[in-house]
């Protein structure tokens, strides 16, 4: 009021395990129909501990990560499939489903043990995917496929290691992308690899490195699709601060 900006206090995040009910009465919604509602977006976690330069998460969630236990997630999946006959699940509405690969493995192993028949898709960082492969072993990929994984979407962001290190602050390497895609291709698991163009300081050589990487990933790989998006600077992100400081962005 009177031209003054009121700043709300920092929110207290709820405990997803104990304070968030999943028995939502979808049937009370005016547009609900059991025959039409065959898939839902499922939130098993919120936030992300990483520090990517383009992401809203650093400022909105302060890099905090909260998640439901594997057992709690399985109860929710079983509830949705039994009550509403849900056949597809999307974990792509949460920031990063694979932060703890062992938890993902336990969820998918539980889906198989309970005889739940669903297809599912998810976002996944390359380093987290590789950690699951390396720490859990061949069973990790087998359980992902058998439990119904239809697509993994992974953020490659750039083919330039300099851009990844200095601008994106991805804390990952181009070699991770190449190795991860090779593993996914050999496992015949459909995957999408997404890139961003228009970074501050990005040179023609940096962008050419991205195009070269896209070509490498797609070569002889019928299981991949690639996406290229234009950078959108999010207020509070390190990229936004950089272009305000160095380029006078308004």
Short mmCIF file of C-alpha atoms in Angstrom, two decimals:
data_model
loop_
_atom_site.label_atom_id
_atom_site.label_comp_id
_atom_site.label_asym_id
_atom_site.label_seq_id
_atom_site.Cartn_x
_atom_site.Cartn_y
_atom_site.Cartn_z
CA UNK A 1 0.00 0.00 0.00
CA UNK A 2 1.04 3.64 -0.55
CA UNK A 3 3.62 2.44 -3.07
CA UNK A 4 5.46 0.26 -0.54
CA UNK A 5 6.29 -3.33 -1.45
CA UNK A 6 5.35 -5.84 1.22
CA UNK A 7 7.71 -8.82 1.45
CA UNK A 8 6.14 -11.97 2.83
CA UNK A 9 8.12 -14.05 5.34
CA UNK A 10 9.87 -17.17 4.07
CA UNK A 11 7.35 -20.05 3.84
CA UNK A 12 7.65 -23.12 6.02
CA UNK A 13 7.67 -26.08 3.65
CA UNK A 14 5.30 -28.90 4.59
CA UNK A 15 6.46 -32.45 5.21
CA UNK A 16 5.46 -34.33 2.05
CA UNK A 17 5.56 -37.68 3.84
CA UNK A 18 3.12 -36.84 6.65
CA UNK A 19 1.25 -33.64 5.73
CA UNK A 20 0.25 -34.24 2.11
CA UNK A 21 -2.76 -36.47 1.46
CA UNK A 22 -2.96 -38.38 -1.81
CA UNK A 23 -6.58 -39.57 -1.62
CA UNK A 24 -7.83 -36.66 -3.72
CA UNK A 25 -11.54 -37.05 -4.68
CA UNK A 26 -11.06 -36.60 -8.43
CA UNK A 27 -14.61 -37.87 -8.99
CA UNK A 28 -15.97 -34.60 -7.50
CA UNK A 29 -14.40 -32.53 -10.28
CA UNK A 30 -16.86 -31.40 -12.95
CA UNK A 31 -14.61 -32.59 -15.81
CA UNK A 32 -13.82 -35.97 -14.24
CA UNK A 33 -14.61 -39.11 -16.17
CA UNK A 34 -13.07 -42.49 -15.38
CA UNK A 35 -12.83 -43.42 -19.04
CA UNK A 36 -11.04 -40.17 -19.93
CA UNK A 37 -8.73 -39.90 -16.93
CA UNK A 38 -6.17 -42.60 -17.65
CA UNK A 39 -3.02 -40.71 -16.63
CA UNK A 40 -1.87 -38.27 -13.95
CA UNK A 41 1.18 -36.21 -13.03
CA UNK A 42 2.53 -37.53 -9.75
CA UNK A 43 4.69 -35.48 -7.37
CA UNK A 44 7.02 -37.62 -5.27
CA UNK A 45 9.38 -34.75 -4.49
CA UNK A 46 9.75 -30.97 -4.60
CA UNK A 47 12.77 -28.79 -5.12
CA UNK A 48 16.28 -29.69 -6.22
CA UNK A 49 19.71 -29.36 -4.54
CA UNK A 50 21.56 -28.44 -7.73
CA UNK A 51 22.50 -24.92 -8.86
CA UNK A 52 21.85 -24.69 -12.63
CA UNK A 53 22.26 -21.10 -13.82
CA UNK A 54 18.96 -20.96 -15.73
CA UNK A 55 16.70 -22.55 -13.11
CA UNK A 56 14.01 -21.00 -10.91
CA UNK A 57 14.72 -23.56 -8.20
CA UNK A 58 17.74 -21.83 -6.72
CA UNK A 59 15.67 -18.79 -5.73
CA UNK A 60 12.22 -20.35 -5.16
CA UNK A 61 13.24 -23.45 -3.18
CA UNK A 62 16.66 -22.23 -2.04
CA UNK A 63 18.07 -25.55 -3.34
CA UNK A 64 16.07 -27.46 -0.71
CA UNK A 65 14.90 -30.94 -1.70
CA UNK A 66 11.97 -32.78 -0.10
CA UNK A 67 10.65 -36.19 -1.05
CA UNK A 68 8.27 -39.00 -0.12
CA UNK A 69 9.65 -42.39 0.84
CA UNK A 70 9.47 -45.20 -1.70
CA UNK A 71 6.81 -46.95 0.41
CA UNK A 72 4.63 -43.82 0.52
CA UNK A 73 4.92 -43.37 -3.25
CA UNK A 74 3.94 -46.99 -3.83
CA UNK A 75 0.85 -46.57 -1.63
CA UNK A 76 -0.14 -43.57 -3.74
CA UNK A 77 0.44 -45.37 -7.05
CA UNK A 78 -1.56 -48.39 -5.86
CA UNK A 79 -4.39 -46.11 -4.72
CA UNK A 80 -4.52 -44.29 -8.09
CA UNK A 81 -4.39 -47.44 -10.20
CA UNK A 82 -7.03 -49.27 -8.16
CA UNK A 83 -9.52 -46.44 -7.58
CA UNK A 84 -9.20 -44.58 -10.89
CA UNK A 85 -7.70 -47.21 -13.21
CA UNK A 86 -4.73 -44.94 -13.91
CA UNK A 87 -2.50 -46.45 -16.60
CA UNK A 88 0.16 -43.77 -17.17
CA UNK A 89 2.16 -41.77 -14.63
CA UNK A 90 4.29 -38.71 -15.28
CA UNK A 91 7.05 -37.71 -12.89
CA UNK A 92 8.02 -34.83 -15.21
CA UNK A 93 6.16 -32.23 -13.13
CA UNK A 94 8.72 -32.51 -10.34
CA UNK A 95 12.14 -30.95 -10.68
CA UNK A 96 14.28 -34.08 -10.52
CA UNK A 97 12.91 -37.55 -9.83
CA UNK A 98 16.30 -39.31 -9.92
CA UNK A 99 18.22 -37.40 -7.22
CA UNK A 100 18.36 -40.60 -5.16
CA UNK A 101 18.60 -43.41 -7.74
CA UNK A 102 18.19 -46.04 -5.00
CA UNK A 103 14.77 -44.57 -4.10
CA UNK A 104 13.73 -44.71 -7.77
CA UNK A 105 14.92 -48.32 -7.93
CA UNK A 106 12.90 -49.20 -4.79
CA UNK A 107 9.76 -47.56 -6.23
CA UNK A 108 10.05 -49.40 -9.54
CA UNK A 109 10.92 -52.70 -7.86
CA UNK A 110 7.81 -52.21 -5.70
CA UNK A 111 5.67 -51.62 -8.79
CA UNK A 112 6.82 -55.00 -10.12
CA UNK A 113 6.37 -56.82 -6.79
CA UNK A 114 2.81 -55.46 -6.42
CA UNK A 115 1.92 -56.39 -9.99
CA UNK A 116 1.01 -52.79 -10.92
CA UNK A 117 0.69 -52.27 -14.68
CA UNK A 118 1.59 -48.70 -15.65
CA UNK A 119 3.68 -46.72 -18.11
CA UNK A 120 5.72 -43.85 -16.69
CA UNK A 121 8.00 -41.02 -17.81
CA UNK A 122 10.40 -38.75 -15.96
CA UNK A 123 13.02 -36.03 -16.02
CA UNK A 124 16.51 -37.23 -15.10
CA UNK A 125 19.97 -35.68 -14.80
CA UNK A 126 22.71 -37.58 -16.62
CA UNK A 127 24.94 -37.74 -13.52
CA UNK A 128 22.12 -39.19 -11.40
CA UNK A 129 21.26 -41.74 -14.09
CA UNK A 130 24.91 -42.84 -14.32
CA UNK A 131 25.16 -43.05 -10.53
CA UNK A 132 22.24 -45.47 -10.55
CA UNK A 133 23.84 -47.54 -13.30
CA UNK A 134 27.23 -47.63 -11.55
CA UNK A 135 26.06 -48.20 -7.97
CA UNK A 136 23.11 -50.55 -8.51
CA UNK A 137 24.38 -52.32 -11.62
CA UNK A 138 22.56 -53.94 -14.57
CA UNK A 139 19.41 -54.50 -12.48
CA UNK A 140 18.87 -50.72 -12.41
CA UNK A 141 18.12 -50.57 -16.14
CA UNK A 142 16.20 -53.83 -16.12
CA UNK A 143 13.86 -52.61 -13.35
CA UNK A 144 13.30 -49.25 -15.11
CA UNK A 145 12.26 -51.03 -18.31
CA UNK A 146 10.19 -53.80 -16.70
CA UNK A 147 8.30 -51.37 -14.45
CA UNK A 148 7.03 -49.48 -17.51
CA UNK A 149 9.47 -46.63 -18.25
CA UNK A 150 8.33 -45.14 -21.57
CA UNK A 151 10.66 -42.10 -21.79
CA UNK A 152 13.45 -40.44 -19.85
CA UNK A 153 13.99 -36.73 -20.56
CA UNK A 154 17.50 -35.50 -19.82
CA UNK A 155 18.93 -31.98 -19.83
CA UNK A 156 22.10 -31.79 -21.89
CA UNK A 157 21.91 -27.95 -22.06
CA UNK A 158 25.04 -27.43 -24.22
CA UNK A 159 27.78 -29.26 -26.08
CA UNK A 160 30.35 -26.71 -24.89
CA UNK A 161 32.08 -27.70 -21.66
CA UNK A 162 32.94 -24.04 -21.04
CA UNK A 163 29.26 -23.06 -21.18
CA UNK A 164 28.33 -25.98 -18.90
CA UNK A 165 31.01 -24.99 -16.37
CA UNK A 166 30.90 -21.18 -16.43
CA UNK A 167 27.32 -20.27 -17.39
CA UNK A 168 25.01 -23.22 -16.77
CA UNK A 169 26.97 -24.38 -13.68
CA UNK A 170 25.67 -27.85 -14.44
CA UNK A 171 28.35 -29.70 -12.45
CA UNK A 172 28.47 -32.34 -15.18
CA UNK A 173 30.57 -33.17 -18.22
CA UNK A 174 29.93 -33.66 -21.94
CA UNK A 175 31.34 -37.18 -21.43
CA UNK A 176 28.42 -37.89 -19.04
CA UNK A 177 25.98 -37.04 -21.82
CA UNK A 178 27.74 -39.25 -24.38
CA UNK A 179 28.04 -42.20 -21.99
CA UNK A 180 24.48 -41.88 -20.71
CA UNK A 181 22.95 -41.79 -24.18
CA UNK A 182 25.05 -44.78 -25.28
CA UNK A 183 23.74 -46.79 -22.31
CA UNK A 184 20.12 -45.77 -23.00
CA UNK A 185 20.48 -46.60 -26.69
CA UNK A 186 21.92 -50.06 -25.94
CA UNK A 187 19.10 -50.67 -23.44
CA UNK A 188 16.55 -49.64 -26.13
CA UNK A 189 15.00 -47.20 -23.66
CA UNK A 190 13.40 -44.15 -25.39
CA UNK A 191 14.99 -40.89 -24.29
CA UNK A 192 14.90 -37.19 -25.05
CA UNK A 193 17.95 -34.94 -24.80
CA UNK A 194 17.23 -31.20 -24.48
CA UNK A 195 19.54 -28.27 -25.24
CA UNK A 196 19.39 -24.49 -24.79
CA UNK A 197 20.75 -21.84 -27.14
CA UNK A 198 21.30 -18.11 -26.66
CA UNK A 199 23.42 -18.20 -23.51
CA UNK A 200 25.32 -15.04 -22.58
CA UNK A 201 28.97 -15.28 -23.80
CA UNK A 202 28.00 -18.15 -26.14
CA UNK A 203 30.17 -17.97 -29.26
CA UNK A 204 29.65 -19.51 -32.68
CA UNK A 205 32.20 -22.17 -31.66
CA UNK A 206 30.21 -22.96 -28.49
CA UNK A 207 26.99 -23.34 -30.47
CA UNK A 208 28.74 -25.45 -33.10
CA UNK A 209 29.91 -27.73 -30.28
CA UNK A 210 26.25 -28.15 -29.32
CA UNK A 211 25.25 -28.99 -32.90
CA UNK A 212 28.15 -31.46 -33.15
CA UNK A 213 27.00 -33.16 -29.94
CA UNK A 214 23.40 -33.37 -31.19
CA UNK A 215 24.71 -35.07 -34.33
CA UNK A 216 26.79 -37.55 -32.30
CA UNK A 217 23.88 -38.44 -30.00
CA UNK A 218 21.49 -38.99 -32.92
CA UNK A 219 23.86 -41.06 -35.06
CA UNK A 220 22.53 -44.60 -35.41
CA UNK A 221 20.19 -44.06 -32.45
CA UNK A 222 16.49 -44.73 -33.17
CA UNK A 223 15.56 -44.30 -29.49
CA UNK A 224 16.46 -40.61 -29.10
CA UNK A 225 14.71 -37.32 -29.78
CA UNK A 226 16.41 -33.97 -29.24
CA UNK A 227 14.95 -30.59 -28.36
CA UNK A 228 16.45 -27.11 -28.68
CA UNK A 229 15.01 -24.27 -26.60
CA UNK A 230 15.84 -20.57 -26.42
CA UNK A 231 17.17 -19.27 -23.11
CA UNK A 232 14.58 -17.50 -20.95
CA UNK A 233 16.29 -15.59 -18.11
CA UNK A 234 14.50 -16.28 -14.81
CA UNK A 235 14.76 -13.49 -12.19
CA UNK A 236 16.94 -14.62 -9.30
CA UNK A 237 18.95 -17.11 -11.36
CA UNK A 238 22.68 -16.61 -11.83
CA UNK A 239 22.25 -16.18 -15.60
CA UNK A 240 19.69 -13.42 -15.02
CA UNK A 241 22.08 -11.65 -12.63
CA UNK A 242 24.90 -12.00 -15.17
CA UNK A 243 23.00 -10.41 -18.05
CA UNK A 244 21.70 -7.59 -15.85
CA UNK A 245 25.23 -6.87 -14.62
CA UNK A 246 27.16 -7.29 -17.89
CA UNK A 247 24.59 -6.47 -20.58
CA UNK A 248 22.24 -3.98 -18.89
CA UNK A 249 19.28 -6.36 -19.38
CA UNK A 250 15.90 -4.96 -18.39
#
